[in-house]
XYZ file of C-alpha atoms in Angstrom:
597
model
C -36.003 6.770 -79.291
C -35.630 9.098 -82.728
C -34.833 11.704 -80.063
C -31.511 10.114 -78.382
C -29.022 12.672 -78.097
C -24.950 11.512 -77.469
C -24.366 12.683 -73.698
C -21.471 15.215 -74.608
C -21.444 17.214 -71.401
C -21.073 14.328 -69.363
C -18.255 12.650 -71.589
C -16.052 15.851 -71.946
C -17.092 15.943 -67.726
C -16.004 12.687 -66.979
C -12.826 12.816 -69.703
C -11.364 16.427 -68.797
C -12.445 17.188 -65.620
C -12.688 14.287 -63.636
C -10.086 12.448 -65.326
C -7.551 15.025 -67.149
C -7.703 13.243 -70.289
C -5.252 16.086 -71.764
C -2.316 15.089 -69.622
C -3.052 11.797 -70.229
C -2.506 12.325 -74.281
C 0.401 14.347 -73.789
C 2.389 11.677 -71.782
C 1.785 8.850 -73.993
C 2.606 11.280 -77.127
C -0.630 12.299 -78.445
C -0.272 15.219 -79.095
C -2.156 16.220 -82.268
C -5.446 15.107 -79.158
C -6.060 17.985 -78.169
C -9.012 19.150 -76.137
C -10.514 21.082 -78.442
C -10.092 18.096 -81.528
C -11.472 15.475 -79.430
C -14.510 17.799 -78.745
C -15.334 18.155 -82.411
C -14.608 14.714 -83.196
C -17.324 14.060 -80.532
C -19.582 16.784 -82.161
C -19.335 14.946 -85.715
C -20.215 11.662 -84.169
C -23.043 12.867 -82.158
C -24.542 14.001 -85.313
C -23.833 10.903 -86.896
C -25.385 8.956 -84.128
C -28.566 11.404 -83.476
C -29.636 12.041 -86.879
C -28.372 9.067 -88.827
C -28.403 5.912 -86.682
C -31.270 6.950 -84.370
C -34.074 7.766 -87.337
C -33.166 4.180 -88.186
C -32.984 2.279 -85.151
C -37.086 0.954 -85.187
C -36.869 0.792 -88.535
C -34.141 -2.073 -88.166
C -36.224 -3.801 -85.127
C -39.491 -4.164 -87.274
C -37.824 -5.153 -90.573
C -35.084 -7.061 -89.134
C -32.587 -8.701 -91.205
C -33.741 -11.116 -94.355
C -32.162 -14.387 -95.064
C -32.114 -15.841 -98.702
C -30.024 -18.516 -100.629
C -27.194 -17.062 -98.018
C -27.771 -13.685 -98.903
C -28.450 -11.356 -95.750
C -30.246 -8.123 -96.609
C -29.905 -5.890 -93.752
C -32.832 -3.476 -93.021
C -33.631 0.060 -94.912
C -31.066 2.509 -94.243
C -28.471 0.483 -92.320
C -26.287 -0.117 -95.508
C -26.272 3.529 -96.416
C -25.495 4.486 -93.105
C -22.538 2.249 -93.053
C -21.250 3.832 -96.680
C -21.524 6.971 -94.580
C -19.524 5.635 -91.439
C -16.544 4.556 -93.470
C -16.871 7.970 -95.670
C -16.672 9.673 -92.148
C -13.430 7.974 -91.512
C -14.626 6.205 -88.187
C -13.164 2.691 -89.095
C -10.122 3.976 -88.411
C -9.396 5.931 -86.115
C -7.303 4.144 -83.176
C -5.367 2.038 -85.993
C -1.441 2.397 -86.695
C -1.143 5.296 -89.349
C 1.262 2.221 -91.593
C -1.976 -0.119 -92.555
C -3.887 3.472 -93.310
C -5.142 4.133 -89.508
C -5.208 7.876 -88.231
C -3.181 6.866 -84.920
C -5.800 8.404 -82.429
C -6.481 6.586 -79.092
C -8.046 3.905 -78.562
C -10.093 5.030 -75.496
C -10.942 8.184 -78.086
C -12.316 6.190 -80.654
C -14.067 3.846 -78.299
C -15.977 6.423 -76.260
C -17.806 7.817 -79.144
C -19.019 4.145 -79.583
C -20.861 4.688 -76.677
C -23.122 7.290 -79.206
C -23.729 5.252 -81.827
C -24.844 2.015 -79.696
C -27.039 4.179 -77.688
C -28.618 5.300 -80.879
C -28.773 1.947 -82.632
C -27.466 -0.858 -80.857
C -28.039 -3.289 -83.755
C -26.395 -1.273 -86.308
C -23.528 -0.719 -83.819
C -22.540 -4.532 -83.711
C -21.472 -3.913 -87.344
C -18.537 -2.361 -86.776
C -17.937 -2.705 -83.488
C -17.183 -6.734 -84.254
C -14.920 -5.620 -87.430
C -12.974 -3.907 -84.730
C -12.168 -6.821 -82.627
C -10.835 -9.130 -86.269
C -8.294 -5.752 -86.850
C -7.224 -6.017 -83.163
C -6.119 -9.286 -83.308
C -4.499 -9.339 -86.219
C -2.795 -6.498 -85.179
C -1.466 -7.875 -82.215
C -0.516 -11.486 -83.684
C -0.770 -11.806 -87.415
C 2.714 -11.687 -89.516
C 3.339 -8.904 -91.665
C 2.252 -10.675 -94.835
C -1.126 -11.094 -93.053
C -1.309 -7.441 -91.845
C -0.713 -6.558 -95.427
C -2.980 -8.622 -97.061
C -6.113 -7.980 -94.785
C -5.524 -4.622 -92.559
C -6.136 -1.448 -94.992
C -9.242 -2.538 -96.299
C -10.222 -3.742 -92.979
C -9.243 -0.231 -91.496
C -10.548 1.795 -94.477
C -14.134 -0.122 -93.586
C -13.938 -1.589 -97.281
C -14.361 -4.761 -95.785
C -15.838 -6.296 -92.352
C -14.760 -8.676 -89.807
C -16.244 -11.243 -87.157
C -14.934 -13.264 -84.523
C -16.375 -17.480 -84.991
C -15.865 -18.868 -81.855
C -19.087 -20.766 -81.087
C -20.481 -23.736 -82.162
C -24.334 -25.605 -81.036
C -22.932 -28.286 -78.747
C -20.304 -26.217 -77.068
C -21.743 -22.591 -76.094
C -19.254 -20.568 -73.966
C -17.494 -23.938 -73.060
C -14.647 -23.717 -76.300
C -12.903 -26.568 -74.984
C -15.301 -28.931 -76.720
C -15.275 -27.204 -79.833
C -15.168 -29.756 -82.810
C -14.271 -27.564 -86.525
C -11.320 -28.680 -88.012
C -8.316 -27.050 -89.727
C -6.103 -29.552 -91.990
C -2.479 -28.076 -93.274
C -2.590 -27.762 -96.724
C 1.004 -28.119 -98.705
C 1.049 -24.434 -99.612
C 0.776 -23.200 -95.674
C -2.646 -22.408 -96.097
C -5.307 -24.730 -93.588
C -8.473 -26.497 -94.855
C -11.008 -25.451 -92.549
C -14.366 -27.812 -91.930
C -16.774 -26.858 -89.252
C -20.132 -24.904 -88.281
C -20.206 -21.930 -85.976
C -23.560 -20.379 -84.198
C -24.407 -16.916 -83.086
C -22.087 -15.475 -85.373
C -22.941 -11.251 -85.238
C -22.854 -10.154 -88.207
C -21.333 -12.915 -90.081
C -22.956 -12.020 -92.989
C -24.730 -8.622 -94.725
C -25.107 -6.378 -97.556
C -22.493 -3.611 -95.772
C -18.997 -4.614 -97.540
C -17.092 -6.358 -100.797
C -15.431 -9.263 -98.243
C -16.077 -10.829 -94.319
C -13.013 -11.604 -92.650
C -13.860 -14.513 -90.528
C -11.185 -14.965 -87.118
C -12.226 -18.286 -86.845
C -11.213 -20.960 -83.564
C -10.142 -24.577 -84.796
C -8.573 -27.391 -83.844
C -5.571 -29.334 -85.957
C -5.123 -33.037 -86.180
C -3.651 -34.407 -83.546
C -4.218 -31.235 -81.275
C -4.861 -31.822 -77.361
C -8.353 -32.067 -75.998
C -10.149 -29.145 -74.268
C -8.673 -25.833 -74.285
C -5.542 -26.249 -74.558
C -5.589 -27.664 -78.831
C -7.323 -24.620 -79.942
C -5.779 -22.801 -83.012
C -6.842 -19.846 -84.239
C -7.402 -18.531 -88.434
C -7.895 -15.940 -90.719
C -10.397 -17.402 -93.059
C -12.303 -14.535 -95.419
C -15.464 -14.644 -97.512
C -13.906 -14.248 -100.349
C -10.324 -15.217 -100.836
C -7.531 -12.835 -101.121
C -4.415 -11.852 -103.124
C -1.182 -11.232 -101.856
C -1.939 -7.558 -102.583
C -4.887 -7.545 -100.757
C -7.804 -7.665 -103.089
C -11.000 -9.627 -103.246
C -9.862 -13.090 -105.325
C -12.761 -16.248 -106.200
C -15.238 -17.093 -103.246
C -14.041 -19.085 -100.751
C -15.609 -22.136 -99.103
C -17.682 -19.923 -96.609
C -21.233 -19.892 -96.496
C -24.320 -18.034 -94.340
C -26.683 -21.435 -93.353
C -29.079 -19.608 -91.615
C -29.852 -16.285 -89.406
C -31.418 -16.419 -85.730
C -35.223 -15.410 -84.939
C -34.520 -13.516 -81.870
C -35.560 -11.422 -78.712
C -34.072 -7.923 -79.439
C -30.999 -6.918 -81.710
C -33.302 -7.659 -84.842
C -31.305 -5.111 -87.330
C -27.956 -7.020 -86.637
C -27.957 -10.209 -88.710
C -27.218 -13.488 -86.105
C -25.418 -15.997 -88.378
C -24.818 -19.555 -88.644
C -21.409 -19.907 -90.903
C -20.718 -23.226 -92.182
C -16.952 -23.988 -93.354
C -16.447 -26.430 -95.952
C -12.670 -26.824 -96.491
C -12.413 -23.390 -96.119
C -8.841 -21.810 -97.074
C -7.861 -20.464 -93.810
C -4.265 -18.940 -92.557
C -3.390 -19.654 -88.822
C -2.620 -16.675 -86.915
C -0.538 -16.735 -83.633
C 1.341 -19.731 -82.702
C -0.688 -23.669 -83.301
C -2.166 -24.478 -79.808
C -2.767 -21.260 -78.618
C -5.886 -19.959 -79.920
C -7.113 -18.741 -76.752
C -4.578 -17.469 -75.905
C -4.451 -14.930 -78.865
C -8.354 -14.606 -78.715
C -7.976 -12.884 -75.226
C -6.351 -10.107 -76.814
C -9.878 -9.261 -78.152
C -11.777 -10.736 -75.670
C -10.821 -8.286 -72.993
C -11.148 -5.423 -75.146
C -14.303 -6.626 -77.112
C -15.876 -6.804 -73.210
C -15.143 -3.419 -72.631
C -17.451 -2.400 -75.133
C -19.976 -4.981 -74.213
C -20.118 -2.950 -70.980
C -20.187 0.020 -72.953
C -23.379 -1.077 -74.389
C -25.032 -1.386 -70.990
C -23.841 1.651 -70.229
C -24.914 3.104 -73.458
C -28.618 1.567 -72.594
C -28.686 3.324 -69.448
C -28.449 6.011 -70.649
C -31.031 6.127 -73.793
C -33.589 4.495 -70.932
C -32.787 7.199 -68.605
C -33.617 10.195 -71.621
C -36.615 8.455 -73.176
C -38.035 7.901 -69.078
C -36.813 11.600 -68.097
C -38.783 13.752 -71.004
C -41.640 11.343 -70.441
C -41.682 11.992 -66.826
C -41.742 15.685 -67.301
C -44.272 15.936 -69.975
C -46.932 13.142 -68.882
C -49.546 14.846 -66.294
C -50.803 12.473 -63.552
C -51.994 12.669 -59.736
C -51.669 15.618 -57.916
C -48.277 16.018 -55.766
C -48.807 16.750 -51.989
C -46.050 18.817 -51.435
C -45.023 20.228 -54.347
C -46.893 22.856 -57.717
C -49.660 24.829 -57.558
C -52.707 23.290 -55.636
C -54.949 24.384 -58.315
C -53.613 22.160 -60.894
C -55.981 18.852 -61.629
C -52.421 16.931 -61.742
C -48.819 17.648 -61.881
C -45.881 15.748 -64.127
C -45.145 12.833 -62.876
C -41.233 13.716 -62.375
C -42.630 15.070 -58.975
C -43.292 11.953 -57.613
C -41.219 10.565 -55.212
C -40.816 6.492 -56.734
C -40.847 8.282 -60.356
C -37.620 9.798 -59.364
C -35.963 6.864 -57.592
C -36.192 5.116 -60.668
C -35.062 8.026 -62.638
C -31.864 8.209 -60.193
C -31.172 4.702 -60.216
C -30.904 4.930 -64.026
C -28.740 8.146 -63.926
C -26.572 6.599 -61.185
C -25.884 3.393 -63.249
C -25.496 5.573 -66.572
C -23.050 7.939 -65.127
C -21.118 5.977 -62.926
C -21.096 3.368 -65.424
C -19.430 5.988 -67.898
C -16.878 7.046 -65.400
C -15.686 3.377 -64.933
C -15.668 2.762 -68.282
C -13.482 5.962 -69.160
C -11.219 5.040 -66.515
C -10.643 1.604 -68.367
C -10.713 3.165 -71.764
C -7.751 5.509 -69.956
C -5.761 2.241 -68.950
C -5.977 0.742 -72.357
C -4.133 3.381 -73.436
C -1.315 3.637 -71.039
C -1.126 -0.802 -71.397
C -0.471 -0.197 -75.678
C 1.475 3.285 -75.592
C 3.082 3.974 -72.370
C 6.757 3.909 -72.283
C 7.167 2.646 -68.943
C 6.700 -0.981 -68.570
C 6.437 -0.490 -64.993
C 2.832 1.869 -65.722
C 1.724 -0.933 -68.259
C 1.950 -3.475 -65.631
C 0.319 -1.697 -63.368
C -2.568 -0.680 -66.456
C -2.507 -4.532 -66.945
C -3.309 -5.259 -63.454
C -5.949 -2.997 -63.144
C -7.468 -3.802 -66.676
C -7.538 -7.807 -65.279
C -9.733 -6.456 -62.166
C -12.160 -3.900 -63.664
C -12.598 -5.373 -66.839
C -15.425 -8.554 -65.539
C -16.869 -5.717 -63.212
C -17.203 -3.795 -66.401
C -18.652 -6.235 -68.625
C -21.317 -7.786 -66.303
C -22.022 -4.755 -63.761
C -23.013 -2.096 -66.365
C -25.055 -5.098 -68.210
C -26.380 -6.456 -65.471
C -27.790 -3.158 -64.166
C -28.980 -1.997 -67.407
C -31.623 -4.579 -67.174
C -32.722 -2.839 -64.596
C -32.347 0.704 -65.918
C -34.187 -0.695 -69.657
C -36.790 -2.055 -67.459
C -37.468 1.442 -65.145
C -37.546 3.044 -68.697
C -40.714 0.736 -69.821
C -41.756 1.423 -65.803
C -42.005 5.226 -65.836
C -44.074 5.400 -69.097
C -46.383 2.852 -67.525
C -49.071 1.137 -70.033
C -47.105 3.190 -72.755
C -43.661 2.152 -71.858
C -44.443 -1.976 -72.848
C -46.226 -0.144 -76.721
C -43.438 -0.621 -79.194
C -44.172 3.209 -80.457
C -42.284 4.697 -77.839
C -38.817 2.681 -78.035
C -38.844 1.420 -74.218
C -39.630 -2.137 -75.008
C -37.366 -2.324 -77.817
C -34.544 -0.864 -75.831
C -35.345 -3.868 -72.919
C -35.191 -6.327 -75.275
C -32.222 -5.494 -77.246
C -30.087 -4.925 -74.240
C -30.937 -8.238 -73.026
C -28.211 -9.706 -74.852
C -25.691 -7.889 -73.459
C -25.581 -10.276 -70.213
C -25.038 -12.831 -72.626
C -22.653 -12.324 -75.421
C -18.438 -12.046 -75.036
C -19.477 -14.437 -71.093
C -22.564 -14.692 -69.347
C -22.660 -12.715 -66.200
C -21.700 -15.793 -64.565
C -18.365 -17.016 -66.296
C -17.560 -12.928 -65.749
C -18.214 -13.611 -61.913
C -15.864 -16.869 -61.774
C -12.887 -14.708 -64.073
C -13.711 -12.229 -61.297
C -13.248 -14.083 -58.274
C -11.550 -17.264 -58.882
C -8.841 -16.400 -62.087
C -8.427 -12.630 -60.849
C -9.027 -12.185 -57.465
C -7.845 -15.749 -55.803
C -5.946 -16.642 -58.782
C -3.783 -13.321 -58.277
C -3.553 -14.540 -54.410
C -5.434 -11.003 -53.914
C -2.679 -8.805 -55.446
C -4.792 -7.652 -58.323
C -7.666 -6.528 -55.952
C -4.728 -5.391 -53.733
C -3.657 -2.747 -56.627
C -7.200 -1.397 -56.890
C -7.530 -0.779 -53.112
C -4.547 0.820 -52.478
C -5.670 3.202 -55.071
C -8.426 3.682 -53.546
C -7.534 4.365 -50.140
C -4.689 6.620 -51.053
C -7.666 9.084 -52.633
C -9.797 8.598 -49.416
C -6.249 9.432 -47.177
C -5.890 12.853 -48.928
C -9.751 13.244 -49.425
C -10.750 16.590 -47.968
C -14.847 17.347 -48.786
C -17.961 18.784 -46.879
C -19.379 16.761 -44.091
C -21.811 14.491 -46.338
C -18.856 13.815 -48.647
C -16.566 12.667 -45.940
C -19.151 10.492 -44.465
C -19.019 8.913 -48.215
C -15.231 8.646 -47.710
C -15.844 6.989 -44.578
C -18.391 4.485 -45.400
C -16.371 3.977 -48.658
C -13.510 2.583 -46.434
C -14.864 0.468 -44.606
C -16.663 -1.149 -47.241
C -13.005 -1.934 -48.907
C -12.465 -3.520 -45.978
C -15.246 -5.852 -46.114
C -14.148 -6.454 -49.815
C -11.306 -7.739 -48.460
C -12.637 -10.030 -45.840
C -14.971 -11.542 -48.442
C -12.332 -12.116 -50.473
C -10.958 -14.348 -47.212
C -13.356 -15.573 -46.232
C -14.682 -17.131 -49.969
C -10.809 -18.341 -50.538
C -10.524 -20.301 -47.557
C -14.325 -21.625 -47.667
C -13.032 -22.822 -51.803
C -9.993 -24.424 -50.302
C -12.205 -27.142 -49.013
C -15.548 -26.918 -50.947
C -14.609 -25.982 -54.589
C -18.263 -25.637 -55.215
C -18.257 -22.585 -53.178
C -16.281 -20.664 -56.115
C -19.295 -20.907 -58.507
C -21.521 -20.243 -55.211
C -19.948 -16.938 -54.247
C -18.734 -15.715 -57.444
C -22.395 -14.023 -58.556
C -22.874 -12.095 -55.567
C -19.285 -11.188 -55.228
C -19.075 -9.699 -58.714
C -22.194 -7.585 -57.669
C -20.511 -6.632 -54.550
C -17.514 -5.235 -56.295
C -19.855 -3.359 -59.035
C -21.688 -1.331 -56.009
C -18.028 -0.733 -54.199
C -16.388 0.224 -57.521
C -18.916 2.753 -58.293
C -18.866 4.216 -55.247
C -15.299 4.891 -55.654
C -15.916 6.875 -58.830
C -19.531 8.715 -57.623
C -17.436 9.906 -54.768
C -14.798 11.240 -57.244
C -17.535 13.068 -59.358
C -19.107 14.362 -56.419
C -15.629 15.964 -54.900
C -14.765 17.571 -58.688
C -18.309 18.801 -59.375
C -17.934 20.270 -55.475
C -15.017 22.330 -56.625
C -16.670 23.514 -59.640
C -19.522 25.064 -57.500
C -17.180 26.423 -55.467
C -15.416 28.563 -57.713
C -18.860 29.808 -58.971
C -19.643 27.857 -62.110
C -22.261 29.198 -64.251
C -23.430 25.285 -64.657
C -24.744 24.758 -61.506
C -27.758 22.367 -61.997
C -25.299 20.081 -63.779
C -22.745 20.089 -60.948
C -25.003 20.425 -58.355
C -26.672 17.113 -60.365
C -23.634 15.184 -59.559
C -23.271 16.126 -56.133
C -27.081 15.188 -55.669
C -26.921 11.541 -57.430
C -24.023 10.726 -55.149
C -25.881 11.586 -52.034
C -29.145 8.835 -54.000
C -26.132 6.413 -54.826
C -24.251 5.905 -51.311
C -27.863 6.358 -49.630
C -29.754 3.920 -51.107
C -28.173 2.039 -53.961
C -24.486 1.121 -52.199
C -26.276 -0.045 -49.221
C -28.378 -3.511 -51.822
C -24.264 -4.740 -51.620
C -25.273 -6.091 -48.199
C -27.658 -8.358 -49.847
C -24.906 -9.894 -52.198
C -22.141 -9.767 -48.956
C -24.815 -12.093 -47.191
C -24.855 -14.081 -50.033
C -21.478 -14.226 -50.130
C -21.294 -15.701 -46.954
C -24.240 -18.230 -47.555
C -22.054 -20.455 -49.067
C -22.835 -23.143 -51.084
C -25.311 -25.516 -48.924
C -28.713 -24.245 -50.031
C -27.486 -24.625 -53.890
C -26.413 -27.625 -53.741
C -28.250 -30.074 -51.041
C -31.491 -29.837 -53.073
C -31.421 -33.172 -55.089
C -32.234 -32.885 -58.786
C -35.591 -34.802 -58.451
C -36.119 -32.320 -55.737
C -36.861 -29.504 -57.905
C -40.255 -30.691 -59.668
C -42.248 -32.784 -57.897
């Protein structure tokens, strides 16, 4: 995978021409974003990403990260790469120009993360988690706590990680046990472990800023007596620099599966000076400012996988020699490139359909995160909101869920070679695998989905997406094939929508059949959503043939992988529709004793 190279056509495609990313900077006052900047920012971090991170990234899955004494070493190159990162000025680039930020967007500065997970996911977590400690603190720390933490934080002089699990608990934070005590100076004693703690500690920065969950004395059980902190590594002075070591420590790091170049912590607090951020109580509710946004880039990472499986599988595919095709090269050849082969390029498609639509959907969220922090209508950030509540689940689990399948096509196509660690295919499989994991499983993404947004909403939030929809397919005008999309595009929203009915009134007296549904129905929506946005491509790279473009095979590309996507990928949402309507009696009538004899 030393040869990953960042997908620029298709982001400056999918940004400018399919969805006018310039107009979109000028109305929300961006104006020093201009096309032609935002290309050479993504020029400088494609080089970044292809010739830095990449050289590195099976260098950090053999030597993985080292534990000892609480020290984490992280593996050759990934420090130095980091001292270039912050040198580069990345750290900072969507952050308010008054705590040293350069003010850019955030859906700028987020989709040239795509380049430098694809390159090295495990040197990616690095700063992608120091990202989500300066968003919340941005969004509900006090000035004295912006001041004392946010330039070095921005600058990249120091890192950041979010400690919300602990071993008895997992995703369920309502039966979280560390404790925060008040101490007499406003400062809180915190006592506690956490697990699975990405990068919660390494050899990168001077100080870890920990944005730790918590529970005060005498705070209500489950969910709602959650409190969230600011507790660093090493203390700090009220002018922001690195004071005596605080009672944070590194117990351990995790043996695991993939990811092996990003250090898996467990952090043990030991009356740990901590500062509560946001109001006592509501610890959740401040963490979902991150949470959203942090799952937007989980997504991203799927997305990002597709696409490195789909480049390492598409040179292979044209280089390796093997059978002879029927129909196709010159008869005299003892065996053609397997890229000829008819089930060598459905999985090729499949992986460029998931990569590319999964970029487009991710763009379009990255484009609505925008107009929800800048716009100056509060009637466009409601509707932003709304659509951000919808998309974001579909984002996070779709484009993870499907890279498992896109990783796995990439060790497919290569064939005996594809599962040898030399080529990068198995380590790309297993350090995606995580993605379906971390920031919600696939399935507590399916029940936000369907039972907070979707029946929680009373149908109005998918009710905003599919009137957008359907007022793009009212004024659609294409060739015949692209209509036909239009057509079938419909009438799948409108089995959306009887789903939807018919899984709300089956809840109303089964509440099992939430958790039975919600799966399937998340998958369902992926497929329909993607559709949506393969049809857009299609119609814009249309036009561009039209008026003669000189990059035809790209357009033409587009055009072609929406004909493979409506054809034979949109049609597997039956599958999950049935299921769907299954219901919940062949889950749950099996007795537990049932299952092993």
């Amino acid at each position: 995978m030393e040869n990953y190279q960042s997908p620029q056509r298709d982001a400056q495609f999918v940004a400018y021409e399919l969805f006018d990313f310039q107009s979109h900077y000028d109305r929300l006052g961006f104006t020093d974003a201009s096309q032609d900047l935002v290309k050479a920012i993504h020029t400088e971090a494609a080089k970044f990403a292809d010739n830095i991170l990449a050289p590195i990234n099976q260098v950090g899955d053999q030597q993985g990260c080292t534990f000892n004494e609480g020290a984490v070493t992280t593996p050759e190159g990934f420090k130095e790469a980091y001292q270039q990162y912050v040198e580069g000025g990345w750290p900072s680039m969507s952050h308010p120009e008054k705590w040293g930020g350069q003010g850019l967007p955030y859906s700028l500065a987020t989709s040239i993360a795509e380049y430098f997970s694809g390159a090295n996911h495990a040197w990616a977590m690095y700063p992608g988690l120091s990202q989500g400690c300066i968003s919340t603190i941005l969004s509900h720390g006090t000035d004295e706590q912006k001041a004392r933490f946010l330039p070095k934080l921005i600058e990249g002089q120091w890192a950041g990680t979010m400690c919300l699990t602990e071993a008895h608990c997992g995703s369920d934070l309502g039966l979280l046990r560390c404790k925060a005590a008040p101490n007499e100076d406003g400062s809180y004693s915190l006592t506690g472990t956490k697990i699975f703690i990405s990068a919660g500690e390494h050899d990168f920065t001077d100080n870890i800023v920990h944005i730790v969950l918590a529970r005060l004395p005498d705070a209500p059980v489950g969910t709602k007596g959650i409190s969230l902190f600011i507790v660093p590594k090493f203390n700090v002075t009220e002018d922001g620099e690195v004071d005596d070591r605080n009672q944070v420590s590194c117990g351990s790091i995790e043996h695991k599966m993939g990811i092996n170049g990003s250090a898996t912590c467990v952090i043990n607090f030991d009356n740990a000076k901590g500062f509560l951020i946001g109001a006592e109580n509501r610890g959740l509710n401040c963490m979902f400012t991150f949470m959203n946004v942090a799952r937007i880039g989980t997504g991203l990472e799927g997305m990002a996988a597709s696409e490195a499986a789909l480049q390492g599988a598409l040179r292979y595919a044209k280089d390796r020699v093997q059978f002879r095709s029927p129909t196709q090269r010159d008869g005299s050849a003892p065996a053609d490139e397997i890229i000829v082969h008819p089930d060598v390029r459905r999985m090729l498609l499949t992986q460029k359909a998931f990569a590319e639509g999964g970029r487009a959907l991710a763009y379009y969220c990255m484009q609505q995160v925008d107009v929800s922090q800048h716009s100056g209508s509060a009637e466009e950030q409601q509707l932003a909101e709304s659509r951000l509540a919808l998309l974001t689940p579909i984002v996070k689990a779709f484009l993870t869920e499907t890279a498992q399948e896109a990783t796995s096509y990439g060790i497919q196509v290569f064939g005996g070679h594809g599962y040898v660690s030399e080529w990068g295919m198995e380590q790309l499989a297993r350090d995606t695998r995580i993605s379906t994991l971390y920031e919600g499983t696939t399935g507590i993404q399916a029940l936000d989905l369907l039972g907070r947004k979707v029946l929680g909403s009373k149908g109005e939030l998918l009710g905003v997406f599919i009137r957008e929809i359907a007022e793009y397919c009212q004024s659609f005008s294409g060739d015949e094939h692209q209509q036909q999309w239009c057509d079938t595009l419909q009438e799948y929203m409108q089995q959306w929508q009887q789903l939807t009915q018919h899984v709300g009134s089956q809840v109303a007296t089964n509440p099992d059949e939430l958790g039975a549904a919600s799966v399937d129905y998340l998958m369902y929506s992926g497929y329909v959503t993607f559709a949506y946005y393969w049809l857009r491509m299609a119609k814009t790279a249309s036009v561009k043939l039209s008026e003669g473009s000189t990059e035809s095979d790209f357009y033409q590309g587009k055009v072609e992988t929406a004909r493979f996507f409506f054809e034979r990928l949109l049609p597997r949402s039956q599958s999950h529709a049935a299921g769907v309507r299954a219901g919940a009696g062949s889950l749950m009538s099996i007795g537990e004793n049932m299952f092993k004899a």
